[in-house]
PDB file of N, CA and C in Angstrom:
ATOM      1  N   MET A  69     -21.107  21.935 -12.091  1.00  0.00           N
ATOM      2  CA  MET A  69     -20.581  22.088 -10.753  1.00  0.00           C
ATOM      3  C   MET A  69     -19.438  21.109 -10.584  1.00  0.00           C
ATOM      4  N   ILE A  70     -18.324  21.616 -10.063  1.00  0.00           N
ATOM      5  CA  ILE A  70     -17.146  20.779  -9.822  1.00  0.00           C
ATOM      6  C   ILE A  70     -17.227  20.267  -8.378  1.00  0.00           C
ATOM      7  N   PRO A  71     -17.159  18.940  -8.207  1.00  0.00           N
ATOM      8  CA  PRO A  71     -17.216  18.415  -6.844  1.00  0.00           C
ATOM      9  C   PRO A  71     -15.944  18.732  -6.057  1.00  0.00           C
ATOM     10  N   SER A  72     -16.071  18.932  -4.760  1.00  0.00           N
ATOM     11  CA  SER A  72     -14.879  19.194  -3.930  1.00  0.00           C
ATOM     12  C   SER A  72     -14.409  17.869  -3.360  1.00  0.00           C
ATOM     13  N   ILE A  73     -13.098  17.696  -3.292  1.00  0.00           N
ATOM     14  CA  ILE A  73     -12.509  16.496  -2.738  1.00  0.00           C
ATOM     15  C   ILE A  73     -12.446  16.685  -1.235  1.00  0.00           C
ATOM     16  N   LYS A  74     -13.013  15.744  -0.508  1.00  0.00           N
ATOM     17  CA  LYS A  74     -13.065  15.837   0.941  1.00  0.00           C
ATOM     18  C   LYS A  74     -12.067  14.907   1.640  1.00  0.00           C
ATOM     19  N   SER A  75     -11.722  13.814   0.982  1.00  0.00           N
ATOM     20  CA  SER A  75     -10.758  12.887   1.576  1.00  0.00           C
ATOM     21  C   SER A  75     -10.246  11.943   0.498  1.00  0.00           C
ATOM     22  N   VAL A  76      -9.247  11.188   0.864  1.00  0.00           N
ATOM     23  CA  VAL A  76      -8.702  10.156  -0.018  1.00  0.00           C
ATOM     24  C   VAL A  76      -8.729   8.860   0.763  1.00  0.00           C
ATOM     25  N   ASN A  77      -9.308   7.812   0.196  1.00  0.00           N
ATOM     26  CA  ASN A  77      -9.345   6.527   0.882  1.00  0.00           C
ATOM     27  C   ASN A  77      -7.961   5.972   1.034  1.00  0.00           C
ATOM     28  N   HIS A  78      -7.200   5.939  -0.064  1.00  0.00           N
ATOM     29  CA  HIS A  78      -5.795   5.518   0.033  1.00  0.00           C
ATOM     30  C   HIS A  78      -5.012   5.988  -1.197  1.00  0.00           C
ATOM     31  N   ALA A  79      -3.726   6.196  -0.935  1.00  0.00           N
ATOM     32  CA  ALA A  79      -2.802   6.525  -2.011  1.00  0.00           C
ATOM     33  C   ALA A  79      -1.873   5.308  -2.094  1.00  0.00           C
ATOM     34  N   ALA A  80      -1.543   4.875  -3.293  1.00  0.00           N
ATOM     35  CA  ALA A  80      -0.695   3.686  -3.475  1.00  0.00           C
ATOM     36  C   ALA A  80       0.603   4.031  -4.209  1.00  0.00           C
ATOM     37  N   TYR A  81       1.670   3.447  -3.743  1.00  0.00           N
ATOM     38  CA  TYR A  81       2.995   3.683  -4.323  1.00  0.00           C
ATOM     39  C   TYR A  81       3.713   2.356  -4.525  1.00  0.00           C
ATOM     40  N   ARG A  82       4.693   2.355  -5.392  1.00  0.00           N
ATOM     41  CA  ARG A  82       5.513   1.152  -5.603  1.00  0.00           C
ATOM     42  C   ARG A  82       6.660   1.165  -4.606  1.00  0.00           C
ATOM     43  N   CYS A  83       7.059  -0.033  -4.239  1.00  0.00           N
ATOM     44  CA  CYS A  83       8.247  -0.207  -3.403  1.00  0.00           C
ATOM     45  C   CYS A  83       9.041  -1.425  -3.890  1.00  0.00           C
ATOM     46  N   ARG A  84      10.300  -1.446  -3.617  1.00  0.00           N
ATOM     47  CA  ARG A  84      11.155  -2.591  -4.027  1.00  0.00           C
ATOM     48  C   ARG A  84      11.145  -3.722  -3.010  1.00  0.00           C
ATOM     49  N   ASP A  85      10.995  -3.394  -1.755  1.00  0.00           N
ATOM     50  CA  ASP A  85      11.133  -4.385  -0.679  1.00  0.00           C
ATOM     51  C   ASP A  85      10.037  -4.138   0.353  1.00  0.00           C
ATOM     52  N   VAL A  86       9.008  -5.022   0.331  1.00  0.00           N
ATOM     53  CA  VAL A  86       7.852  -4.823   1.202  1.00  0.00           C
ATOM     54  C   VAL A  86       8.225  -4.934   2.686  1.00  0.00           C
ATOM     55  N   GLU A  87       9.180  -5.807   3.027  1.00  0.00           N
ATOM     56  CA  GLU A  87       9.575  -5.965   4.417  1.00  0.00           C
ATOM     57  C   GLU A  87      10.295  -4.704   4.933  1.00  0.00           C
ATOM     58  N   GLN A  88      11.168  -4.142   4.106  1.00  0.00           N
ATOM     59  CA  GLN A  88      11.848  -2.900   4.502  1.00  0.00           C
ATOM     60  C   GLN A  88      10.844  -1.754   4.611  1.00  0.00           C
ATOM     61  N   THR A  89       9.880  -1.698   3.711  1.00  0.00           N
ATOM     62  CA  THR A  89       8.830  -0.683   3.750  1.00  0.00           C
ATOM     63  C   THR A  89       8.001  -0.841   5.038  1.00  0.00           C
ATOM     64  N   ARG A  90       7.641  -2.070   5.365  1.00  0.00           N
ATOM     65  CA  ARG A  90       6.865  -2.336   6.588  1.00  0.00           C
ATOM     66  C   ARG A  90       7.640  -1.898   7.819  1.00  0.00           C
ATOM     67  N   ARG A  91       8.919  -2.249   7.883  1.00  0.00           N
ATOM     68  CA  ARG A  91       9.726  -1.860   9.060  1.00  0.00           C
ATOM     69  C   ARG A  91       9.758  -0.340   9.249  1.00  0.00           C
ATOM     70  N   PHE A  92       9.883   0.414   8.133  1.00  0.00           N
ATOM     71  CA  PHE A  92       9.952   1.866   8.231  1.00  0.00           C
ATOM     72  C   PHE A  92       8.568   2.451   8.666  1.00  0.00           C
ATOM     73  N   TYR A  93       7.500   2.106   7.933  1.00  0.00           N
ATOM     74  CA  TYR A  93       6.222   2.712   8.234  1.00  0.00           C
ATOM     75  C   TYR A  93       5.635   2.236   9.568  1.00  0.00           C
ATOM     76  N   GLU A  94       5.906   1.014   9.955  1.00  0.00           N
ATOM     77  CA  GLU A  94       5.412   0.500  11.232  1.00  0.00           C
ATOM     78  C   GLU A  94       6.351   0.895  12.363  1.00  0.00           C
ATOM     79  N   GLY A  95       7.634   0.623  12.211  1.00  0.00           N
ATOM     80  CA  GLY A  95       8.586   0.820  13.289  1.00  0.00           C
ATOM     81  C   GLY A  95       9.002   2.273  13.498  1.00  0.00           C
ATOM     82  N   VAL A  96       9.222   3.013  12.435  1.00  0.00           N
ATOM     83  CA  VAL A  96       9.691   4.393  12.555  1.00  0.00           C
ATOM     84  C   VAL A  96       8.528   5.377  12.669  1.00  0.00           C
ATOM     85  N   LEU A  97       7.542   5.254  11.766  1.00  0.00           N
ATOM     86  CA  LEU A  97       6.418   6.195  11.751  1.00  0.00           C
ATOM     87  C   LEU A  97       5.247   5.786  12.646  1.00  0.00           C
ATOM     88  N   GLY A  98       5.232   4.544  13.068  1.00  0.00           N
ATOM     89  CA  GLY A  98       4.198   4.083  14.002  1.00  0.00           C
ATOM     90  C   GLY A  98       2.829   3.771  13.381  1.00  0.00           C
ATOM     91  N   LEU A  99       2.782   3.596  12.043  1.00  0.00           N
ATOM     92  CA  LEU A  99       1.520   3.248  11.408  1.00  0.00           C
ATOM     93  C   LEU A  99       1.286   1.768  11.521  1.00  0.00           C
ATOM     94  N   LYS A 100       0.011   1.375  11.608  1.00  0.00           N
ATOM     95  CA  LYS A 100      -0.350  -0.049  11.742  1.00  0.00           C
ATOM     96  C   LYS A 100      -0.701  -0.630  10.404  1.00  0.00           C
ATOM     97  N   VAL A 101      -0.226  -1.871  10.156  1.00  0.00           N
ATOM     98  CA  VAL A 101      -0.635  -2.600   8.957  1.00  0.00           C
ATOM     99  C   VAL A 101      -2.079  -3.023   9.131  1.00  0.00           C
ATOM    100  N   LYS A 102      -2.943  -2.652   8.195  1.00  0.00           N
ATOM    101  CA  LYS A 102      -4.345  -3.024   8.262  1.00  0.00           C
ATOM    102  C   LYS A 102      -4.685  -4.165   7.312  1.00  0.00           C
ATOM    103  N   ALA A 103      -3.918  -4.307   6.215  1.00  0.00           N
ATOM    104  CA  ALA A 103      -4.170  -5.431   5.288  1.00  0.00           C
ATOM    105  C   ALA A 103      -2.905  -5.670   4.491  1.00  0.00           C
ATOM    106  N   ALA A 104      -2.731  -6.909   4.088  1.00  0.00           N
ATOM    107  CA  ALA A 104      -1.631  -7.298   3.202  1.00  0.00           C
ATOM    108  C   ALA A 104      -2.186  -8.369   2.281  1.00  0.00           C
ATOM    109  N   LEU A 105      -2.119  -8.117   0.983  1.00  0.00           N
ATOM    110  CA  LEU A 105      -2.646  -9.046  -0.024  1.00  0.00           C
ATOM    111  C   LEU A 105      -1.503  -9.554  -0.873  1.00  0.00           C
ATOM    112  N   ALA A 106      -1.397 -10.873  -1.003  1.00  0.00           N
ATOM    113  CA  ALA A 106      -0.335 -11.493  -1.805  1.00  0.00           C
ATOM    114  C   ALA A 106      -0.915 -11.977  -3.114  1.00  0.00           C
ATOM    115  N   PHE A 107      -0.185 -11.750  -4.217  1.00  0.00           N
ATOM    116  CA  PHE A 107      -0.641 -12.158  -5.546  1.00  0.00           C
ATOM    117  C   PHE A 107       0.465 -12.923  -6.234  1.00  0.00           C
ATOM    118  N   ASP A 108       0.090 -13.833  -7.123  1.00  0.00           N
ATOM    119  CA  ASP A 108       1.042 -14.616  -7.915  1.00  0.00           C
ATOM    120  C   ASP A 108       1.061 -14.207  -9.368  1.00  0.00           C
ATOM    121  N   GLN A 109       0.140 -13.323  -9.766  1.00  0.00           N
ATOM    122  CA  GLN A 109       0.030 -12.911 -11.162  1.00  0.00           C
ATOM    123  C   GLN A 109      -0.301 -11.431 -11.212  1.00  0.00           C
ATOM    124  N   ILE A 110       0.270 -10.720 -12.172  1.00  0.00           N
ATOM    125  CA  ILE A 110      -0.043  -9.299 -12.310  1.00  0.00           C
ATOM    126  C   ILE A 110      -1.475  -9.148 -12.719  1.00  0.00           C
ATOM    127  N   SER A 111      -2.225  -8.376 -11.961  1.00  0.00           N
ATOM    128  CA  SER A 111      -3.660  -8.205 -12.165  1.00  0.00           C
ATOM    129  C   SER A 111      -3.973  -7.760 -13.595  1.00  0.00           C
ATOM    130  N   GLY A 112      -4.957  -8.432 -14.208  1.00  0.00           N
ATOM    131  CA  GLY A 112      -5.394  -8.055 -15.554  1.00  0.00           C
ATOM    132  C   GLY A 112      -4.523  -8.615 -16.654  1.00  0.00           C
ATOM    133  N   THR A 113      -3.542  -9.479 -16.306  1.00  0.00           N
ATOM    134  CA  THR A 113      -2.648 -10.035 -17.290  1.00  0.00           C
ATOM    135  C   THR A 113      -2.513 -11.551 -17.049  1.00  0.00           C
ATOM    136  N   VAL A 114      -1.736 -12.177 -17.891  1.00  0.00           N
ATOM    137  CA  VAL A 114      -1.387 -13.584 -17.694  1.00  0.00           C
ATOM    138  C   VAL A 114       0.071 -13.752 -17.249  1.00  0.00           C
ATOM    139  N   LEU A 115       0.674 -12.632 -16.832  1.00  0.00           N
ATOM    140  CA  LEU A 115       2.093 -12.617 -16.405  1.00  0.00           C
ATOM    141  C   LEU A 115       2.241 -13.106 -14.984  1.00  0.00           C
ATOM    142  N   ASP A 116       3.030 -14.158 -14.782  1.00  0.00           N
ATOM    143  CA  ASP A 116       3.300 -14.660 -13.446  1.00  0.00           C
ATOM    144  C   ASP A 116       4.353 -13.777 -12.749  1.00  0.00           C
ATOM    145  N   ARG A 117       3.980 -13.229 -11.608  1.00  0.00           N
ATOM    146  CA  ARG A 117       4.904 -12.451 -10.805  1.00  0.00           C
ATOM    147  C   ARG A 117       4.328 -12.336  -9.400  1.00  0.00           C
ATOM    148  N   SER A 118       5.096 -12.777  -8.423  1.00  0.00           N
ATOM    149  CA  SER A 118       4.642 -12.664  -7.038  1.00  0.00           C
ATOM    150  C   SER A 118       4.879 -11.255  -6.532  1.00  0.00           C
ATOM    151  N   TYR A 119       3.848 -10.694  -5.897  1.00  0.00           N
ATOM    152  CA  TYR A 119       3.996  -9.385  -5.275  1.00  0.00           C
ATOM    153  C   TYR A 119       2.976  -9.219  -4.163  1.00  0.00           C
ATOM    154  N   MET A 120       3.144  -8.196  -3.359  1.00  0.00           N
ATOM    155  CA  MET A 120       2.243  -7.950  -2.222  1.00  0.00           C
ATOM    156  C   MET A 120       1.762  -6.496  -2.277  1.00  0.00           C
ATOM    157  N   HIS A 121       0.530  -6.301  -1.849  1.00  0.00           N
ATOM    158  CA  HIS A 121      -0.058  -4.994  -1.705  1.00  0.00           C
ATOM    159  C   HIS A 121      -0.323  -4.822  -0.205  1.00  0.00           C
ATOM    160  N   ILE A 122       0.312  -3.829   0.439  1.00  0.00           N
ATOM    161  CA  ILE A 122       0.221  -3.671   1.885  1.00  0.00           C
ATOM    162  C   ILE A 122      -0.330  -2.283   2.238  1.00  0.00           C
ATOM    163  N   PHE A 123      -1.266  -2.244   3.155  1.00  0.00           N
ATOM    164  CA  PHE A 123      -1.963  -1.025   3.541  1.00  0.00           C
ATOM    165  C   PHE A 123      -1.626  -0.628   4.972  1.00  0.00           C
ATOM    166  N   PHE A 124      -1.275   0.636   5.173  1.00  0.00           N
ATOM    167  CA  PHE A 124      -1.013   1.168   6.521  1.00  0.00           C
ATOM    168  C   PHE A 124      -2.088   2.203   6.836  1.00  0.00           C
ATOM    169  N   GLU A 125      -2.684   2.133   8.018  1.00  0.00           N
ATOM    170  CA  GLU A 125      -3.726   3.077   8.417  1.00  0.00           C
ATOM    171  C   GLU A 125      -3.125   4.309   9.063  1.00  0.00           C
ATOM    172  N   MET A 126      -3.588   5.488   8.612  1.00  0.00           N
ATOM    173  CA  MET A 126      -3.150   6.761   9.193  1.00  0.00           C
ATOM    174  C   MET A 126      -4.133   7.186  10.262  1.00  0.00           C
ATOM    175  N   ALA A 127      -3.790   8.169  11.065  1.00  0.00           N
ATOM    176  CA  ALA A 127      -4.609   8.606  12.198  1.00  0.00           C
ATOM    177  C   ALA A 127      -5.993   9.077  11.781  1.00  0.00           C
ATOM    178  N   ASP A 128      -6.136   9.604  10.590  1.00  0.00           N
ATOM    179  CA  ASP A 128      -7.422  10.143  10.160  1.00  0.00           C
ATOM    180  C   ASP A 128      -8.320   9.076   9.493  1.00  0.00           C
ATOM    181  N   GLY A 129      -7.865   7.799   9.505  1.00  0.00           N
ATOM    182  CA  GLY A 129      -8.672   6.734   8.930  1.00  0.00           C
ATOM    183  C   GLY A 129      -8.396   6.472   7.455  1.00  0.00           C
ATOM    184  N   ASN A 130      -7.573   7.283   6.836  1.00  0.00           N
ATOM    185  CA  ASN A 130      -7.153   7.038   5.456  1.00  0.00           C
ATOM    186  C   ASN A 130      -5.968   6.079   5.477  1.00  0.00           C
ATOM    187  N   TYR A 131      -5.570   5.644   4.292  1.00  0.00           N
ATOM    188  CA  TYR A 131      -4.485   4.660   4.169  1.00  0.00           C
ATOM    189  C   TYR A 131      -3.430   5.090   3.186  1.00  0.00           C
ATOM    190  N   ILE A 132      -2.234   4.593   3.417  1.00  0.00           N
ATOM    191  CA  ILE A 132      -1.174   4.669   2.422  1.00  0.00           C
ATOM    192  C   ILE A 132      -0.846   3.219   2.088  1.00  0.00           C
ATOM    193  N   ALA A 133      -0.724   2.933   0.813  1.00  0.00           N
ATOM    194  CA  ALA A 133      -0.498   1.541   0.389  1.00  0.00           C
ATOM    195  C   ALA A 133       0.730   1.438  -0.505  1.00  0.00           C
ATOM    196  N   PHE A 134       1.329   0.262  -0.488  1.00  0.00           N
ATOM    197  CA  PHE A 134       2.492  -0.008  -1.323  1.00  0.00           C
ATOM    198  C   PHE A 134       2.307  -1.350  -2.005  1.00  0.00           C
ATOM    199  N   PHE A 135       2.854  -1.465  -3.210  1.00  0.00           N
ATOM    200  CA  PHE A 135       2.811  -2.734  -3.934  1.00  0.00           C
ATOM    201  C   PHE A 135       4.146  -2.939  -4.597  1.00  0.00           C
TER     202      PHE A 135
END
């Protein structure tokens, strides 16, 4: 039996500029930031790189995220 997909918790995409992304999704589309996580190292590696993972909540309770 193949399970049916009923929803998606979040979809994640890359972005170049988190502040510009926030201004668009918050200011233009009206989505609210629900979480923002800052990291100093690429997950699962020893590579130093600062980046942020930011989550916007959609009306149906799902999220769109950018890193």
